[in-house]
Amino acid sequence: MVSANELLTKRKPMVIGIALALILISWLCWYFSDKQVIKRQLIGLSWEIGKKNRQESTMETALKMREVKAVLADNCTLVVPERNKYAESVERDMAIIYLMHYRDRYEVLTVTFEEMDITFPAKGEAVVQSKVVLQKQTGQPPPAEVTAPVKLTMKKQDGDWLLTQAEVAAALLDN
């Protein structure tokens, strides 16, 4: 009878190959999970919103907003709880125009998502609760920093996660 040690030494390359394949498969399943896809998408979204060059023209800004437009659903709803649950439905193109207008007012605009908590209340739906850190600067003084919670509702359409609703604190918006 063959002992376990002899069997392992004879089939060592095969055992190592199987172990590496299992590790690779589990990593791929984690990397392409809906939760990780949404995290990468929101981090990319914050990167696109925050990238601003001082000499950037409106056309350059519009070209950069293509990435943001790809994340938005045809109609998005903006909810501001502090303003008596103010809600406004905005078409995708209009949302991009609002965002471009907001970006153009600042020399420096940085958006980061922190402490993302992603839940899936139903199939094809996701709710992201996060803390957003917004830094904005108009001139020489150090940038003003605002931290507030946001709640984003996303739906999966044609394999992509699209933002359908954003519940944003009034502190993140200018009056």
PDB file of C-alpha atoms in Angstrom:
ATOM      1  CA  MET A   1       0.000   0.000   0.000  1.00  0.00           C
ATOM      2  CA  VAL A   2       1.239   3.492  -0.882  1.00  0.00           C
ATOM      3  CA  SER A   3       1.546   6.007   1.947  1.00  0.00           C
ATOM      4  CA  ALA A   4       0.178   9.525   1.764  1.00  0.00           C
ATOM      5  CA  ASN A   5       3.683  11.042   1.753  1.00  0.00           C
ATOM      6  CA  GLU A   6       4.749   8.955  -1.223  1.00  0.00           C
ATOM      7  CA  LEU A   7       1.566   9.870  -3.061  1.00  0.00           C
ATOM      8  CA  LEU A   8       2.114  13.588  -2.398  1.00  0.00           C
ATOM      9  CA  THR A   9       5.738  13.513  -3.499  1.00  0.00           C
ATOM     10  CA  LYS A  10       4.838  11.741  -6.738  1.00  0.00           C
ATOM     11  CA  ARG A  11       1.981  14.095  -7.512  1.00  0.00           C
ATOM     12  CA  LYS A  12       3.406  17.270  -6.032  1.00  0.00           C
ATOM     13  CA  PRO A  13       3.186  19.370  -9.233  1.00  0.00           C
ATOM     14  CA  MET A  14      -0.435  18.357  -9.741  1.00  0.00           C
ATOM     15  CA  VAL A  15      -1.380  19.175  -6.114  1.00  0.00           C
ATOM     16  CA  ILE A  16       0.361  22.573  -6.332  1.00  0.00           C
ATOM     17  CA  GLY A  17      -1.359  23.268  -9.665  1.00  0.00           C
ATOM     18  CA  ILE A  18      -4.784  22.432  -8.244  1.00  0.00           C
ATOM     19  CA  ALA A  19      -4.149  24.609  -5.179  1.00  0.00           C
ATOM     20  CA  LEU A  20      -3.048  27.552  -7.354  1.00  0.00           C
ATOM     21  CA  ALA A  21      -6.074  27.082  -9.638  1.00  0.00           C
ATOM     22  CA  LEU A  22      -8.418  27.140  -6.626  1.00  0.00           C
ATOM     23  CA  ILE A  23      -6.772  30.305  -5.310  1.00  0.00           C
ATOM     24  CA  LEU A  24      -7.041  31.963  -8.730  1.00  0.00           C
ATOM     25  CA  ILE A  25     -10.697  30.977  -9.144  1.00  0.00           C
ATOM     26  CA  SER A  26     -11.628  32.243  -5.675  1.00  0.00           C
ATOM     27  CA  TRP A  27      -9.789  35.542  -6.307  1.00  0.00           C
ATOM     28  CA  LEU A  28     -11.560  36.001  -9.662  1.00  0.00           C
ATOM     29  CA  CYS A  29     -14.945  35.296  -8.047  1.00  0.00           C
ATOM     30  CA  TRP A  30     -14.200  37.916  -5.384  1.00  0.00           C
ATOM     31  CA  TYR A  31     -12.778  40.492  -7.847  1.00  0.00           C
ATOM     32  CA  PHE A  32     -15.745  40.261 -10.205  1.00  0.00           C
ATOM     33  CA  SER A  33     -18.400  40.080  -7.487  1.00  0.00           C
ATOM     34  CA  ASP A  34     -21.106  42.748  -7.668  1.00  0.00           C
ATOM     35  CA  LYS A  35     -19.862  44.355  -4.461  1.00  0.00           C
ATOM     36  CA  GLN A  36     -16.331  44.840  -5.776  1.00  0.00           C
ATOM     37  CA  VAL A  37     -17.578  46.012  -9.190  1.00  0.00           C
ATOM     38  CA  ILE A  38     -19.723  48.695  -7.519  1.00  0.00           C
ATOM     39  CA  LYS A  39     -16.821  49.811  -5.301  1.00  0.00           C
ATOM     40  CA  ARG A  40     -14.499  50.145  -8.295  1.00  0.00           C
ATOM     41  CA  GLN A  41     -17.192  51.964 -10.246  1.00  0.00           C
ATOM     42  CA  LEU A  42     -17.790  54.538  -7.485  1.00  0.00           C
ATOM     43  CA  ILE A  43     -14.075  55.072  -6.920  1.00  0.00           C
ATOM     44  CA  GLY A  44     -13.682  55.644 -10.668  1.00  0.00           C
ATOM     45  CA  LEU A  45     -16.646  57.997 -10.596  1.00  0.00           C
ATOM     46  CA  SER A  46     -15.102  60.063  -7.808  1.00  0.00           C
ATOM     47  CA  TRP A  47     -11.819  60.124  -9.734  1.00  0.00           C
ATOM     48  CA  GLU A  48     -13.526  61.473 -12.878  1.00  0.00           C
ATOM     49  CA  ILE A  49     -15.448  64.128 -10.954  1.00  0.00           C
ATOM     50  CA  GLY A  50     -12.342  65.245  -9.096  1.00  0.00           C
ATOM     51  CA  LYS A  51      -9.910  65.424 -12.016  1.00  0.00           C
ATOM     52  CA  LYS A  52      -9.840  69.091 -12.895  1.00  0.00           C
ATOM     53  CA  ASN A  53      -7.174  71.112 -14.585  1.00  0.00           C
ATOM     54  CA  ARG A  54      -7.157  74.875 -13.941  1.00  0.00           C
ATOM     55  CA  GLN A  55      -6.997  75.623 -17.669  1.00  0.00           C
ATOM     56  CA  GLU A  56      -9.631  73.037 -18.572  1.00  0.00           C
ATOM     57  CA  SER A  57     -12.169  74.194 -21.137  1.00  0.00           C
ATOM     58  CA  THR A  58     -15.849  73.327 -21.005  1.00  0.00           C
ATOM     59  CA  MET A  59     -15.389  70.905 -23.905  1.00  0.00           C
ATOM     60  CA  GLU A  60     -12.594  69.070 -22.075  1.00  0.00           C
ATOM     61  CA  THR A  61     -14.817  68.847 -19.006  1.00  0.00           C
ATOM     62  CA  ALA A  62     -17.648  67.441 -21.128  1.00  0.00           C
ATOM     63  CA  LEU A  63     -15.362  64.785 -22.585  1.00  0.00           C
ATOM     64  CA  LYS A  64     -14.269  63.747 -19.090  1.00  0.00           C
ATOM     65  CA  MET A  65     -17.889  63.493 -17.983  1.00  0.00           C
ATOM     66  CA  ARG A  66     -18.503  60.618 -20.438  1.00  0.00           C
ATOM     67  CA  GLU A  67     -17.305  58.216 -17.756  1.00  0.00           C
ATOM     68  CA  VAL A  68     -19.764  59.698 -15.265  1.00  0.00           C
ATOM     69  CA  LYS A  69     -22.575  59.557 -17.817  1.00  0.00           C
ATOM     70  CA  ALA A  70     -21.988  55.811 -18.265  1.00  0.00           C
ATOM     71  CA  VAL A  71     -22.797  55.255 -14.562  1.00  0.00           C
ATOM     72  CA  LEU A  72     -26.072  57.208 -14.530  1.00  0.00           C
ATOM     73  CA  ALA A  73     -29.473  55.731 -15.353  1.00  0.00           C
ATOM     74  CA  ASP A  74     -31.694  57.542 -17.897  1.00  0.00           C
ATOM     75  CA  ASN A  75     -33.511  59.270 -15.016  1.00  0.00           C
ATOM     76  CA  CYS A  76     -31.838  59.848 -11.671  1.00  0.00           C
ATOM     77  CA  THR A  77     -33.501  61.130  -8.543  1.00  0.00           C
ATOM     78  CA  LEU A  78     -31.732  63.516  -6.199  1.00  0.00           C
ATOM     79  CA  VAL A  79     -33.091  63.513  -2.636  1.00  0.00           C
ATOM     80  CA  VAL A  80     -32.017  66.035   0.017  1.00  0.00           C
ATOM     81  CA  PRO A  81     -33.476  64.938   3.383  1.00  0.00           C
ATOM     82  CA  GLU A  82     -32.665  68.184   5.228  1.00  0.00           C
ATOM     83  CA  ARG A  83     -34.765  70.140   2.752  1.00  0.00           C
ATOM     84  CA  ASN A  84     -38.068  68.471   3.685  1.00  0.00           C
ATOM     85  CA  LYS A  85     -37.206  65.354   1.675  1.00  0.00           C
ATOM     86  CA  TYR A  86     -36.710  67.468  -1.459  1.00  0.00           C
ATOM     87  CA  ALA A  87     -36.622  65.155  -4.470  1.00  0.00           C
ATOM     88  CA  GLU A  88     -35.957  65.993  -8.083  1.00  0.00           C
ATOM     89  CA  SER A  89     -35.880  63.620 -11.029  1.00  0.00           C
ATOM     90  CA  VAL A  90     -33.154  64.597 -13.476  1.00  0.00           C
ATOM     91  CA  GLU A  91     -32.416  63.214 -16.924  1.00  0.00           C
ATOM     92  CA  ARG A  92     -28.909  61.871 -17.470  1.00  0.00           C
ATOM     93  CA  ASP A  93     -27.798  64.689 -19.797  1.00  0.00           C
ATOM     94  CA  MET A  94     -29.148  67.369 -17.460  1.00  0.00           C
ATOM     95  CA  ALA A  95     -27.339  65.759 -14.506  1.00  0.00           C
ATOM     96  CA  ILE A  96     -24.077  65.998 -16.445  1.00  0.00           C
ATOM     97  CA  ILE A  97     -24.740  69.687 -17.187  1.00  0.00           C
ATOM     98  CA  TYR A  98     -25.393  70.347 -13.477  1.00  0.00           C
ATOM     99  CA  LEU A  99     -22.225  68.489 -12.546  1.00  0.00           C
ATOM    100  CA  MET A 100     -20.159  70.408 -15.104  1.00  0.00           C
ATOM    101  CA  HIS A 101     -21.551  73.699 -13.774  1.00  0.00           C
ATOM    102  CA  TYR A 102     -20.687  72.656 -10.212  1.00  0.00           C
ATOM    103  CA  ARG A 103     -17.137  71.650 -11.191  1.00  0.00           C
ATOM    104  CA  ASP A 104     -16.492  74.864 -13.126  1.00  0.00           C
ATOM    105  CA  ARG A 105     -16.959  76.978  -9.994  1.00  0.00           C
ATOM    106  CA  TYR A 106     -13.863  75.525  -8.295  1.00  0.00           C
ATOM    107  CA  GLU A 107     -10.166  75.354  -9.054  1.00  0.00           C
ATOM    108  CA  VAL A 108      -9.842  72.217  -6.953  1.00  0.00           C
ATOM    109  CA  LEU A 109     -12.640  69.716  -6.450  1.00  0.00           C
ATOM    110  CA  THR A 110     -11.969  66.339  -4.850  1.00  0.00           C
ATOM    111  CA  VAL A 111     -14.577  63.701  -4.034  1.00  0.00           C
ATOM    112  CA  THR A 112     -13.787  60.512  -2.113  1.00  0.00           C
ATOM    113  CA  PHE A 113     -16.030  57.743  -0.856  1.00  0.00           C
ATOM    114  CA  GLU A 114     -15.149  56.310   2.559  1.00  0.00           C
ATOM    115  CA  GLU A 115     -16.630  53.474   4.610  1.00  0.00           C
ATOM    116  CA  MET A 116     -18.762  52.051   1.801  1.00  0.00           C
ATOM    117  CA  ASP A 117     -21.449  49.637   2.960  1.00  0.00           C
ATOM    118  CA  ILE A 118     -23.093  47.851   0.034  1.00  0.00           C
ATOM    119  CA  THR A 119     -26.265  45.809   0.471  1.00  0.00           C
ATOM    120  CA  PHE A 120     -28.447  44.004  -2.035  1.00  0.00           C
ATOM    121  CA  PRO A 121     -32.125  44.320  -1.022  1.00  0.00           C
ATOM    122  CA  ALA A 122     -33.352  42.521  -4.162  1.00  0.00           C
ATOM    123  CA  LYS A 123     -31.916  40.866  -7.229  1.00  0.00           C
ATOM    124  CA  GLY A 124     -30.436  43.501  -9.524  1.00  0.00           C
ATOM    125  CA  GLU A 125     -30.627  46.253  -6.893  1.00  0.00           C
ATOM    126  CA  ALA A 126     -27.930  47.663  -4.635  1.00  0.00           C
ATOM    127  CA  VAL A 127     -27.901  50.284  -1.907  1.00  0.00           C
ATOM    128  CA  VAL A 128     -24.598  51.956  -1.083  1.00  0.00           C
ATOM    129  CA  GLN A 129     -24.285  53.903   2.144  1.00  0.00           C
ATOM    130  CA  SER A 130     -21.065  55.816   2.383  1.00  0.00           C
ATOM    131  CA  LYS A 131     -19.406  58.839   3.834  1.00  0.00           C
ATOM    132  CA  VAL A 132     -18.307  61.366   1.205  1.00  0.00           C
ATOM    133  CA  VAL A 133     -15.415  63.740   1.730  1.00  0.00           C
ATOM    134  CA  LEU A 134     -15.676  66.771  -0.553  1.00  0.00           C
ATOM    135  CA  GLN A 135     -12.798  69.221  -0.858  1.00  0.00           C
ATOM    136  CA  LYS A 136     -13.379  72.383  -2.829  1.00  0.00           C
ATOM    137  CA  GLN A 137     -11.213  75.432  -3.356  1.00  0.00           C
ATOM    138  CA  THR A 138     -11.898  78.618  -5.269  1.00  0.00           C
ATOM    139  CA  GLY A 139      -8.672  80.546  -4.680  1.00  0.00           C
ATOM    140  CA  GLN A 140      -5.507  80.566  -2.610  1.00  0.00           C
ATOM    141  CA  PRO A 141      -6.724  79.539   0.865  1.00  0.00           C
ATOM    142  CA  PRO A 142      -6.642  75.883   1.817  1.00  0.00           C
ATOM    143  CA  PRO A 143      -9.537  73.892   0.395  1.00  0.00           C
ATOM    144  CA  ALA A 144     -12.740  73.665   2.392  1.00  0.00           C
ATOM    145  CA  GLU A 145     -13.532  70.101   3.409  1.00  0.00           C
ATOM    146  CA  VAL A 146     -17.050  68.793   3.979  1.00  0.00           C
ATOM    147  CA  THR A 147     -17.861  65.282   5.158  1.00  0.00           C
ATOM    148  CA  ALA A 148     -21.412  63.968   4.956  1.00  0.00           C
ATOM    149  CA  PRO A 149     -23.249  60.691   4.451  1.00  0.00           C
ATOM    150  CA  VAL A 150     -24.793  59.687   1.121  1.00  0.00           C
ATOM    151  CA  LYS A 151     -27.095  56.859   0.141  1.00  0.00           C
ATOM    152  CA  LEU A 152     -26.937  55.683  -3.450  1.00  0.00           C
ATOM    153  CA  THR A 153     -29.446  53.324  -5.043  1.00  0.00           C
ATOM    154  CA  MET A 154     -28.232  51.387  -8.059  1.00  0.00           C
ATOM    155  CA  LYS A 155     -29.898  48.982 -10.475  1.00  0.00           C
ATOM    156  CA  LYS A 156     -28.303  46.456 -12.757  1.00  0.00           C
ATOM    157  CA  GLN A 157     -29.310  46.989 -16.384  1.00  0.00           C
ATOM    158  CA  ASP A 158     -27.760  45.074 -19.267  1.00  0.00           C
ATOM    159  CA  GLY A 159     -24.952  43.879 -16.986  1.00  0.00           C
ATOM    160  CA  ASP A 160     -23.999  47.368 -15.766  1.00  0.00           C
ATOM    161  CA  TRP A 161     -24.733  48.973 -12.400  1.00  0.00           C
ATOM    162  CA  LEU A 162     -26.455  52.320 -12.957  1.00  0.00           C
ATOM    163  CA  LEU A 163     -27.125  55.025 -10.379  1.00  0.00           C
ATOM    164  CA  THR A 164     -30.870  55.629 -10.074  1.00  0.00           C
ATOM    165  CA  GLN A 165     -31.127  57.658  -6.859  1.00  0.00           C
ATOM    166  CA  ALA A 166     -28.772  59.683  -4.685  1.00  0.00           C
ATOM    167  CA  GLU A 167     -29.766  60.795  -1.203  1.00  0.00           C
ATOM    168  CA  VAL A 168     -27.310  63.580  -0.463  1.00  0.00           C
ATOM    169  CA  ALA A 169     -26.798  65.756   2.599  1.00  0.00           C
ATOM    170  CA  ALA A 170     -27.437  69.459   2.013  1.00  0.00           C
ATOM    171  CA  ALA A 171     -23.907  70.217   3.253  1.00  0.00           C
ATOM    172  CA  LEU A 172     -22.508  68.724   0.023  1.00  0.00           C
ATOM    173  CA  LEU A 173     -24.542  71.049  -2.163  1.00  0.00           C
ATOM    174  CA  ASP A 174     -24.128  74.789  -2.596  1.00  0.00           C
ATOM    175  CA  ASN A 175     -27.159  76.942  -1.949  1.00  0.00           C
TER     176      ASN A 175
END
